[in-house]
CSV table of C-alpha atoms and ligand atoms in Angstrom, one decimal:
chain,number,residue,atom,x,y,z
A,522,UNK,CA,0.0,0.0,0.0
A,523,UNK,CA,1.6,3.3,-1.2
A,524,UNK,CA,0.1,6.2,0.6
A,525,UNK,CA,2.4,8.9,-0.7
A,526,UNK,CA,0.3,11.7,-2.2
A,527,UNK,CA,0.2,12.3,-5.9
A,528,UNK,CA,1.1,15.8,-7.3
A,529,UNK,CA,-2.6,16.8,-7.5
A,530,UNK,CA,-3.3,15.6,-4.0
A,531,UNK,CA,-0.3,17.5,-2.7
A,532,UNK,CA,-1.4,20.7,-4.6
A,533,UNK,CA,-4.9,20.3,-3.0
A,534,UNK,CA,-3.4,19.9,0.5
A,535,UNK,CA,-1.3,23.1,-0.1
A,536,UNK,CA,-4.4,25.0,-1.3
A,537,UNK,CA,-6.4,23.8,1.7
A,538,UNK,CA,-3.6,24.6,4.2
A,539,UNK,CA,-3.4,28.2,2.8
A,540,UNK,CA,-7.1,28.7,2.9
A,541,UNK,CA,-7.5,27.1,6.3
A,542,UNK,CA,-4.8,29.1,8.0
A,543,UNK,CA,-5.4,32.4,6.1
A,544,UNK,CA,-9.2,32.5,6.2
A,545,UNK,CA,-10.9,29.8,8.3
A,546,UNK,CA,-8.7,29.9,11.4
A,547,UNK,CA,-9.1,33.7,11.9
A,548,UNK,CA,-12.8,33.9,10.9
A,549,UNK,CA,-14.5,30.8,12.0
A,550,UNK,CA,-14.2,31.2,15.9
A,551,UNK,CA,-16.6,34.2,15.7
A,552,UNK,CA,-19.2,32.1,13.9
A,553,UNK,CA,-18.8,29.4,16.5
A,554,UNK,CA,-19.3,31.9,19.3
A,555,UNK,CA,-22.4,33.4,17.5
A,556,UNK,CA,-23.7,29.8,16.7
A,557,UNK,CA,-23.9,30.9,13.0
A,558,UNK,CA,-23.0,28.8,10.0
A,559,UNK,CA,-20.2,30.7,8.2
A,560,UNK,CA,-21.6,30.3,4.7
A,561,UNK,CA,-19.3,33.2,3.5
A,562,UNK,CA,-16.4,30.7,4.1
A,563,UNK,CA,-18.2,27.8,2.5
A,564,UNK,CA,-19.0,30.0,-0.6
A,565,UNK,CA,-15.3,30.9,-0.9
A,566,UNK,CA,-14.4,27.2,-0.6
A,567,UNK,CA,-16.9,26.6,-3.4
A,568,UNK,CA,-15.0,29.1,-5.6
A,569,UNK,CA,-11.8,27.2,-5.0
A,570,UNK,CA,-13.5,24.0,-6.2
A,571,UNK,CA,-13.5,22.4,-2.7
A,572,UNK,CA,-17.3,21.7,-2.6
A,573,UNK,CA,-17.1,19.3,-5.6
A,574,UNK,CA,-14.3,17.3,-4.1
A,575,UNK,CA,-15.6,13.7,-4.9
A,576,UNK,CA,-17.6,14.6,-8.0
A,577,UNK,CA,-16.0,14.2,-11.4
A,578,UNK,CA,-15.2,17.2,-13.5
A,579,UNK,CA,-18.0,16.2,-16.0
A,580,UNK,CA,-20.5,17.2,-13.3
A,581,UNK,CA,-18.7,20.3,-12.0
A,582,UNK,CA,-16.5,18.8,-9.4
A,583,UNK,CA,-12.7,18.2,-9.2
A,584,UNK,CA,-12.8,14.4,-9.1
A,585,UNK,CA,-10.4,14.1,-6.2
A,586,UNK,CA,-9.5,10.7,-4.7
A,587,UNK,CA,-10.7,9.7,-1.3
A,588,UNK,CA,-7.1,9.8,0.0
A,589,UNK,CA,-6.8,13.3,-1.3
A,590,UNK,CA,-10.1,14.3,0.4
A,591,UNK,CA,-8.8,12.8,3.8
A,592,UNK,CA,-5.5,14.7,3.4
A,593,UNK,CA,-7.5,17.9,2.6
A,594,UNK,CA,-9.7,17.4,5.6
A,595,UNK,CA,-6.6,17.2,7.8
A,596,UNK,CA,-5.9,20.8,6.9
A,597,UNK,CA,-9.5,22.2,7.0
A,598,UNK,CA,-10.5,20.5,10.2
A,599,UNK,CA,-7.4,21.6,12.0
A,600,UNK,CA,-8.5,25.2,11.5
A,601,UNK,CA,-12.2,24.7,12.5
A,602,UNK,CA,-14.4,21.7,13.1
A,603,UNK,CA,-17.8,23.3,12.3
A,604,UNK,CA,-16.7,24.5,8.8
A,605,UNK,CA,-15.1,21.1,8.3
A,606,UNK,CA,-18.3,19.3,9.5
A,607,UNK,CA,-20.5,21.3,7.1
A,608,UNK,CA,-18.1,20.8,4.3
A,609,UNK,CA,-17.7,17.1,4.7
A,610,UNK,CA,-21.5,16.6,5.0
A,611,UNK,CA,-21.9,18.5,1.8
A,612,UNK,CA,-19.1,16.6,0.0
A,613,UNK,CA,-20.2,13.1,1.0
A,614,UNK,CA,-23.8,12.5,2.1
A,615,UNK,CA,-25.1,15.8,0.7
A,616,UNK,CA,-23.8,15.2,-2.8
A,617,UNK,CA,-23.0,11.5,-3.3
A,618,UNK,CA,-26.5,10.1,-3.5
A,619,UNK,CA,-27.2,12.3,-6.5
A,620,UNK,CA,-23.9,11.5,-8.1
A,621,UNK,CA,-24.1,7.7,-7.5
A,622,UNK,CA,-27.8,7.1,-8.1
A,623,UNK,CA,-29.2,10.1,-9.9
A,624,UNK,CA,-29.9,10.1,-13.6
A,625,UNK,CA,-28.1,12.6,-15.9
A,626,UNK,CA,-31.0,15.1,-15.8
A,627,UNK,CA,-31.0,15.1,-11.9
A,628,UNK,CA,-27.2,15.4,-11.9
A,629,UNK,CA,-27.4,18.4,-14.2
A,630,UNK,CA,-30.2,20.0,-12.1
A,631,UNK,CA,-29.0,19.4,-8.6
A,632,UNK,CA,-25.5,17.9,-8.5
A,633,UNK,CA,-23.8,20.4,-10.7
A,634,UNK,CA,-24.7,23.4,-8.5
A,635,UNK,CA,-23.6,21.4,-5.5
A,636,UNK,CA,-20.3,20.5,-7.0
A,637,UNK,CA,-19.7,24.0,-8.3
A,638,UNK,CA,-20.2,25.3,-4.8
A,639,UNK,CA,-23.2,27.4,-5.6
A,640,UNK,CA,-25.5,25.7,-3.1
A,641,UNK,CA,-25.1,23.5,0.0
A,642,UNK,CA,-26.2,19.9,0.2
A,643,UNK,CA,-28.1,18.1,3.0
A,644,UNK,CA,-29.0,14.4,3.7
A,645,UNK,CA,-32.2,13.5,5.6
A,646,UNK,CA,-32.2,10.1,7.1
A,647,UNK,CA,-32.6,10.5,10.9
A,648,UNK,CA,-36.1,10.9,12.4
A,649,UNK,CA,-37.3,11.6,16.0
A,650,UNK,CA,-38.1,7.9,16.3
A,651,UNK,CA,-35.5,6.4,14.0
A,652,UNK,CA,-31.8,7.1,14.4
A,653,UNK,CA,-29.6,4.0,14.6
A,654,UNK,CA,-32.5,2.0,13.4
A,655,UNK,CA,-32.7,3.5,10.0
A,656,UNK,CA,-35.2,1.0,8.7
A,657,UNK,CA,-37.6,2.3,11.4
A,658,UNK,CA,-38.2,5.6,9.6
A,659,UNK,CA,-41.9,6.7,9.3
A,660,UNK,CA,-41.7,9.4,6.7
A,661,UNK,CA,-43.9,8.1,3.9
A,662,UNK,CA,-44.1,8.9,0.2
A,663,UNK,CA,-47.3,7.9,-1.5
A,664,UNK,CA,-47.8,7.6,-5.2
A,665,UNK,CA,-50.1,10.2,-6.8
A,666,UNK,CA,-50.8,11.2,-10.4
A,667,UNK,CA,-47.5,12.5,-11.7
A,668,UNK,CA,-45.6,12.4,-8.4
A,669,UNK,CA,-45.3,11.6,-4.8
A,670,UNK,CA,-47.0,12.9,-1.6
A,671,UNK,CA,-44.6,13.0,1.3
A,672,UNK,CA,-45.5,13.3,5.0
A,673,UNK,CA,-43.2,13.0,8.0
A,674,UNK,CA,-40.4,14.6,10.0
A,675,UNK,CA,-36.6,14.5,10.0
A,676,UNK,CA,-34.3,15.5,12.8
A,677,UNK,CA,-30.7,16.6,13.3
A,678,UNK,CA,-30.4,17.4,9.6
A,679,UNK,CA,-27.2,19.4,8.8
A,680,UNK,CA,-26.9,22.0,6.0
A,681,UNK,CA,-30.6,22.2,5.1
A,682,UNK,CA,-31.4,25.6,6.6
A,683,UNK,CA,-28.7,28.0,5.7
A,684,UNK,CA,-28.9,30.9,3.2
A,685,UNK,CA,-26.9,28.6,0.9
A,686,UNK,CA,-29.0,25.5,1.2
A,687,UNK,CA,-31.1,24.3,-1.8
A,688,UNK,CA,-33.2,21.7,0.1
A,689,UNK,CA,-32.5,18.1,1.1
A,690,UNK,CA,-32.2,14.6,-0.4
A,691,UNK,CA,-34.2,12.5,2.0
A,692,UNK,CA,-35.3,8.9,2.5
A,693,UNK,CA,-38.9,7.9,2.8
A,694,UNK,CA,-40.9,4.7,3.1
A,695,UNK,CA,-42.8,3.9,-0.1
A,696,UNK,CA,-45.4,1.2,-0.8
A,697,UNK,CA,-44.0,-2.2,0.3
A,698,UNK,CA,-43.1,-4.8,-2.3
A,699,UNK,CA,-45.2,-7.9,-2.9
A,700,UNK,CA,-45.0,-10.0,0.2
A,701,UNK,CA,-44.8,-6.9,2.4
A,702,UNK,CA,-41.0,-6.3,2.2
A,703,UNK,CA,-40.4,-2.6,3.1
A,704,UNK,CA,-39.2,-0.3,0.3
A,705,UNK,CA,-37.6,3.1,0.6
A,706,UNK,CA,-37.1,5.9,-1.9
A,707,UNK,CA,-34.7,8.8,-2.0
A,708,UNK,CA,-36.4,12.1,-2.9
A,709,UNK,CA,-35.1,15.6,-3.6
A,710,UNK,CA,-37.2,18.2,-1.8
A,711,UNK,CA,-36.3,21.8,-2.6
A,712,UNK,CA,-36.5,24.4,0.1
A,713,UNK,CA,-39.5,26.4,-1.2
A,714,UNK,CA,-41.7,23.4,-1.8
A,715,UNK,CA,-45.2,24.0,-0.2
A,716,UNK,CA,-45.6,22.0,3.0
A,717,UNK,CA,-41.8,21.8,3.6
A,718,UNK,CA,-40.8,23.7,6.8
A,719,UNK,CA,-38.0,23.7,9.3
A,720,UNK,CA,-37.4,24.3,13.0
A,721,UNK,CA,-34.9,26.7,14.3
A,722,UNK,CA,-31.1,25.9,14.2
A,723,UNK,CA,-30.5,23.4,17.1
A,724,UNK,CA,-27.8,24.3,19.7
A,725,UNK,CA,-25.1,21.6,20.2
A,726,UNK,CA,-22.4,21.2,22.7
A,727,UNK,CA,-20.0,21.7,19.8
A,728,UNK,CA,-20.0,22.2,16.1
A,729,UNK,CA,-21.8,25.4,16.9
A,730,UNK,CA,-21.3,26.8,13.4
A,731,UNK,CA,-23.0,23.8,11.8
A,732,UNK,CA,-26.6,24.4,10.9
A,733,UNK,CA,-28.6,21.4,12.1
A,734,UNK,CA,-32.4,21.4,12.2
A,735,UNK,CA,-35.7,19.5,12.3
A,736,UNK,CA,-37.5,19.3,9.0
A,737,UNK,CA,-41.3,18.8,8.6
A,738,UNK,CA,-43.1,17.5,5.6
A,739,UNK,CA,-46.8,18.1,5.5
A,740,UNK,CA,-48.4,17.0,2.3
A,741,UNK,CA,-45.3,17.9,0.3
A,742,UNK,CA,-45.9,17.0,-3.4
A,743,UNK,CA,-42.9,16.3,-5.6
A,744,UNK,CA,-42.9,15.3,-9.2
A,745,UNK,CA,-41.7,11.9,-10.4
A,746,UNK,CA,-38.4,13.2,-11.6
A,747,UNK,CA,-37.5,14.0,-7.9
A,748,UNK,CA,-37.3,10.4,-7.0
A,749,UNK,CA,-33.5,9.5,-7.1
A,750,UNK,CA,-32.5,6.0,-7.9
A,751,UNK,CA,-34.5,2.7,-7.5
A,752,UNK,CA,-37.0,2.4,-4.6
A,753,UNK,CA,-36.1,-1.3,-4.4
A,754,UNK,CA,-32.6,-0.3,-3.5
A,755,UNK,CA,-33.4,3.0,-1.7
A,756,UNK,CA,-32.1,2.0,1.7
A,757,UNK,CA,-28.9,0.4,0.6
A,758,UNK,CA,-28.2,3.3,-1.7
A,759,UNK,CA,-28.6,5.8,1.1
A,760,UNK,CA,-26.5,3.6,3.5
A,761,UNK,CA,-23.7,3.3,0.9
A,762,UNK,CA,-23.3,7.1,0.9
A,763,UNK,CA,-22.9,6.8,4.7
A,764,UNK,CA,-19.9,4.4,4.2
A,765,UNK,CA,-18.0,7.3,2.6
A,766,UNK,CA,-19.3,9.6,5.3
A,767,UNK,CA,-17.6,7.4,7.9
A,768,UNK,CA,-14.2,7.8,6.3
A,769,UNK,CA,-15.0,11.5,6.3
A,770,UNK,CA,-15.8,11.6,10.1
A,771,UNK,CA,-12.6,9.6,10.7
A,772,UNK,CA,-10.7,12.2,8.8
A,773,UNK,CA,-12.4,15.0,10.7
A,774,UNK,CA,-11.3,13.2,13.9
A,775,UNK,CA,-7.7,13.0,12.7
A,776,UNK,CA,-7.8,16.7,12.1
A,777,UNK,CA,-9.1,17.4,15.6
A,778,UNK,CA,-6.5,15.2,17.2
A,779,UNK,CA,-3.7,16.8,15.3
A,780,UNK,CA,-5.1,20.3,16.3
A,781,UNK,CA,-5.2,19.5,20.1
A,782,UNK,CA,-1.8,17.7,20.0
A,783,UNK,CA,-0.3,20.9,18.4
A,784,UNK,CA,-2.0,23.2,20.9
A,785,UNK,CA,-1.1,21.0,23.9
A,786,UNK,CA,2.5,20.6,22.9
A,787,UNK,CA,3.0,24.3,22.3
A,788,UNK,CA,1.3,25.2,25.6
A,789,UNK,CA,3.3,22.6,27.5
A,790,UNK,CA,6.5,24.0,26.2
A,791,UNK,CA,5.7,27.6,27.2
A,792,UNK,CA,3.8,27.1,30.5
A,793,UNK,CA,6.2,27.3,33.4
A,794,UNK,CA,5.4,25.8,36.8
A,795,UNK,CA,7.8,24.8,39.6
A,796,UNK,CA,10.5,26.7,37.7
A,797,UNK,CA,10.4,24.8,34.4
A,798,UNK,CA,8.1,24.3,31.4
A,799,UNK,CA,5.5,21.7,32.2
A,800,UNK,CA,6.7,19.8,29.1
A,801,UNK,CA,9.6,18.7,31.2
A,802,UNK,CA,7.3,16.7,33.5
A,803,UNK,CA,7.1,13.1,32.5
A,804,UNK,CA,3.4,12.9,33.2
A,805,UNK,CA,2.8,15.6,30.6
A,806,UNK,CA,5.3,14.1,28.1
A,807,UNK,CA,3.5,10.7,28.3
A,808,UNK,CA,0.2,12.2,27.6
A,809,UNK,CA,1.6,13.9,24.5
A,810,UNK,CA,3.4,10.8,23.4
A,811,UNK,CA,0.3,8.7,23.8
A,812,UNK,CA,-1.8,11.2,21.7
A,813,UNK,CA,0.8,11.2,18.9
A,814,UNK,CA,0.9,7.4,18.9
A,815,UNK,CA,-2.8,6.9,18.9
A,816,UNK,CA,-3.2,9.6,16.2
A,817,UNK,CA,-0.8,7.7,14.0
A,818,UNK,CA,-2.7,4.4,14.4
A,819,UNK,CA,-6.0,6.1,13.6
A,820,UNK,CA,-4.4,7.8,10.6
A,821,UNK,CA,-3.3,4.5,9.1
A,822,UNK,CA,-6.7,3.0,9.5
A,823,UNK,CA,-8.4,6.0,7.9
A,824,UNK,CA,-6.0,6.3,4.9
A,825,UNK,CA,-6.3,2.6,4.3
A,826,UNK,CA,-10.1,2.7,4.2
A,827,UNK,CA,-9.8,5.7,1.7
A,828,UNK,CA,-7.2,3.8,-0.3
A,829,UNK,CA,-9.5,0.7,-0.5
A,830,UNK,CA,-12.4,2.9,-1.8
A,831,UNK,CA,-10.1,4.5,-4.4
A,832,UNK,CA,-8.9,1.1,-5.6
A,833,UNK,CA,-12.5,-0.2,-6.0
A,834,UNK,CA,-12.3,-2.7,-3.2
A,835,UNK,CA,-14.9,-3.2,-0.4
A,836,UNK,CA,-14.3,-0.8,2.5
A,837,UNK,CA,-17.4,-1.2,4.7
A,838,UNK,CA,-15.6,-2.8,7.6
A,839,UNK,CA,-12.4,-0.7,7.3
A,840,UNK,CA,-14.5,2.5,7.2
A,841,UNK,CA,-16.3,1.5,10.4
A,842,UNK,CA,-13.0,0.6,12.1
A,843,UNK,CA,-11.4,3.9,11.0
A,844,UNK,CA,-14.4,5.9,12.3
A,845,UNK,CA,-14.6,4.0,15.6
A,846,UNK,CA,-10.9,4.3,16.3
A,847,UNK,CA,-10.3,7.9,15.1
A,848,UNK,CA,-13.4,9.3,16.9
A,849,UNK,CA,-12.5,7.6,20.1
A,850,UNK,CA,-8.9,8.9,19.9
A,851,UNK,CA,-10.2,12.4,19.1
A,852,UNK,CA,-12.6,12.5,22.1
A,853,UNK,CA,-9.9,11.2,24.5
A,854,UNK,CA,-7.1,13.3,23.1
A,855,UNK,CA,-9.3,16.5,23.4
A,856,UNK,CA,-9.8,15.7,27.1
A,857,UNK,CA,-6.1,15.1,27.7
A,858,UNK,CA,-5.2,18.3,25.8
A,859,UNK,CA,-7.6,20.3,28.1
A,860,UNK,CA,-6.0,18.7,31.1
A,861,UNK,CA,-2.6,19.8,29.9
A,862,UNK,CA,-4.0,23.4,29.6
A,863,UNK,CA,-5.3,23.3,33.2
A,864,UNK,CA,-7.9,25.9,34.0
A,865,UNK,CA,-7.2,27.8,30.8
A,866,UNK,CA,-8.3,24.8,28.8
A,867,UNK,CA,-11.7,25.0,30.4
A,868,UNK,CA,-12.3,28.5,29.1
A,869,UNK,CA,-14.1,28.9,25.7
A,870,UNK,CA,-11.7,31.7,24.9
A,871,UNK,CA,-9.1,29.1,24.1
A,872,UNK,CA,-9.2,27.0,20.9
A,873,UNK,CA,-8.5,23.8,22.8
A,874,UNK,CA,-11.8,24.2,24.8
A,875,UNK,CA,-13.7,24.6,21.5
A,876,UNK,CA,-12.1,21.5,20.1
A,877,UNK,CA,-13.1,19.7,23.3
A,878,UNK,CA,-16.7,20.7,22.8
A,879,UNK,CA,-16.5,19.6,19.1
A,880,UNK,CA,-15.0,16.2,19.9
A,881,UNK,CA,-18.0,14.4,21.4
A,882,UNK,CA,-20.2,14.3,18.3
A,883,UNK,CA,-17.6,12.4,16.4
A,884,UNK,CA,-18.6,9.4,18.4
A,885,UNK,CA,-22.2,9.9,17.5
A,886,UNK,CA,-22.6,11.2,13.9
A,887,UNK,CA,-22.8,9.0,10.8
A,888,UNK,CA,-23.7,6.0,13.0
A,889,UNK,CA,-22.8,5.9,16.6
A,890,UNK,CA,-19.7,4.0,17.7
A,891,UNK,CA,-22.0,1.2,19.0
A,892,UNK,CA,-23.3,0.8,15.5
A,893,UNK,CA,-19.7,0.8,14.1
A,894,UNK,CA,-19.1,-2.1,16.5
A,895,UNK,CA,-22.1,-3.9,15.0
A,896,UNK,CA,-20.9,-3.4,11.5
A,897,UNK,CA,-17.5,-4.7,12.3
A,898,UNK,CA,-18.9,-7.7,14.3
A,899,UNK,CA,-21.2,-8.6,11.4
A,900,UNK,CA,-18.2,-8.5,9.0
A,901,UNK,CA,-16.5,-11.0,11.4
A,902,UNK,CA,-19.4,-13.3,10.9
A,903,UNK,CA,-21.2,-12.7,14.2
B,802,FAD,C1,-24.7,17.4,15.1
B,802,FAD,C2,-25.4,16.3,14.4
B,802,FAD,C3,-25.5,16.4,13.0
B,802,FAD,C4,-26.3,15.3,12.4
B,802,FAD,N1,-26.5,15.4,11.0
B,802,FAD,C5,-27.3,14.5,10.4
B,802,FAD,C6,-27.6,14.7,9.0
B,802,FAD,O1,-27.2,15.6,8.4
B,802,FAD,N2,-28.5,13.8,8.5
B,802,FAD,C7,-29.0,12.7,9.2
B,802,FAD,O2,-29.8,12.0,8.6
B,802,FAD,N3,-28.7,12.6,10.5
B,802,FAD,C8,-27.8,13.4,11.1
B,802,FAD,N4,-27.5,13.3,12.4
B,802,FAD,C9,-28.1,12.2,13.2
B,802,FAD,C10,-27.1,11.1,13.6
B,802,FAD,O3,-26.7,10.3,12.5
B,802,FAD,C11,-27.8,10.3,14.7
B,802,FAD,O4,-27.8,11.1,15.9
B,802,FAD,C12,-27.1,9.0,15.0
B,802,FAD,O5,-27.2,8.1,13.9
B,802,FAD,C13,-27.7,8.3,16.3
B,802,FAD,O6,-29.1,8.3,16.2
B,802,FAD,P1,-30.0,8.8,17.5
B,802,FAD,O7,-29.4,10.1,17.8
B,802,FAD,O8,-31.4,8.7,17.2
B,802,FAD,O9,-29.6,7.8,18.6
B,802,FAD,P2,-30.3,6.4,19.0
B,802,FAD,O10,-30.3,5.5,17.8
B,802,FAD,O11,-31.5,6.6,19.7
B,802,FAD,O12,-29.2,5.8,20.0
B,802,FAD,C14,-29.1,6.1,21.4
B,802,FAD,C15,-28.0,5.2,22.0
B,802,FAD,O13,-28.4,3.8,21.9
B,802,FAD,C16,-27.4,3.1,21.2
B,802,FAD,N5,-27.9,2.1,20.4
B,802,FAD,C17,-28.9,2.2,19.5
B,802,FAD,N6,-29.1,1.0,18.9
B,802,FAD,C18,-28.2,0.1,19.4
B,802,FAD,C19,-27.9,-1.2,19.1
B,802,FAD,N7,-28.5,-2.0,18.2
B,802,FAD,N8,-26.8,-1.8,19.8
B,802,FAD,C20,-26.1,-1.0,20.7
B,802,FAD,N9,-26.4,0.3,21.0
B,802,FAD,C21,-27.4,0.8,20.3
B,802,FAD,C22,-26.6,4.2,20.4
B,802,FAD,O14,-25.3,3.8,20.0
B,802,FAD,C23,-26.7,5.4,21.3
B,802,FAD,O15,-25.6,5.3,22.2
B,802,FAD,C24,-26.8,14.3,13.1
B,802,FAD,C25,-26.6,14.2,14.5
B,802,FAD,C26,-25.9,15.2,15.1
B,802,FAD,C27,-25.7,15.1,16.6
């Protein structure tokens, strides 16, 4: 396995580093404090081509490899996790269902503006009564003359309610197959569709810049051409987009761990207690060494899952392992990094405190870590 980056991947990393350090790092903390999605930054990322990361040039994207995307995420997420969270949701689950399962007319109409960074994409699976149990969704789409009538509710949906959002691609239950087997269809619902409304932006412990809301569908009528893909395959199509989403959350976790390692190391070297920098105390050194080692282990799992996807091989188990390991490492490392900062690490004025707040959700989103365990155990034959 050769994980050295190609010239185009390296160029992308350079571009992302420059934008992350020059624009995101100085501007995003204010948006976090104000709990506002910084769509100004996301629009600028769109102009740089970063919103069409995994979409081929034919459809307005830059056709980057998954390995390149992970490497780019290491730069973006180190600067700010909310921007990175919104970006990755757009790039993976917000865009990929349309690319992978849409027809050419649908790709032209919705995927191209997403990939060109003119609008932001959202993915609507979770419901108030169906999170981990995706097959338990109740949102229903009923066949009507020339279209589908959708009723239901979604919750925790990211990117659907910003001034840059176009709507959502959501999953709904459709008429069961013969024999009663449940079927699910993916539908594009545009934001101005009558009957489609949203709750206010929800307030999280972290990712405060991410726009996450409840969506309500009351007699929402969409025409036939807004059904994406095959209703017989609707659930597996939606879940396959989540597989890439898991690599993406693993990458986001790497970026957070690197950020808190850098912050804690720098602080330990400058903070003096008992007449010497605290980095001279073995207890502090061991924490930093452990974080660096665990980060490296998580990094290898994540790049390997990305490499498997890029080389057309199955990556379900590896993506679950990468997400499980990297998110655990991130949540633990953020806590250790706060500890190294002492009282200062507890104050939201410091970047390490914000990263600490941002770290918990990595163990929950795109399938909780318990669900990653189930995926891995199933792959082992349990
Ligand atoms: C900030 C944020 C953004 C999000 N963005 C989106 C989005 O854009 N689109 C979207 O569709 N969803 C989104 N989600 C939803 C997210 O994917 C769900 O929160 C997640 O899948 C868990 O579902 P739940 O919250 O209903 O928890 P539940 O499924 O109710 O789980 C509660 C607890 O029970 C455990 N559990 C459940 N089933 C099992 C089992 N079989 N075995 C062992 N333990 C189990 C879980 O691991 C968890 O610890 C977002 C969530 C957050 C917090």
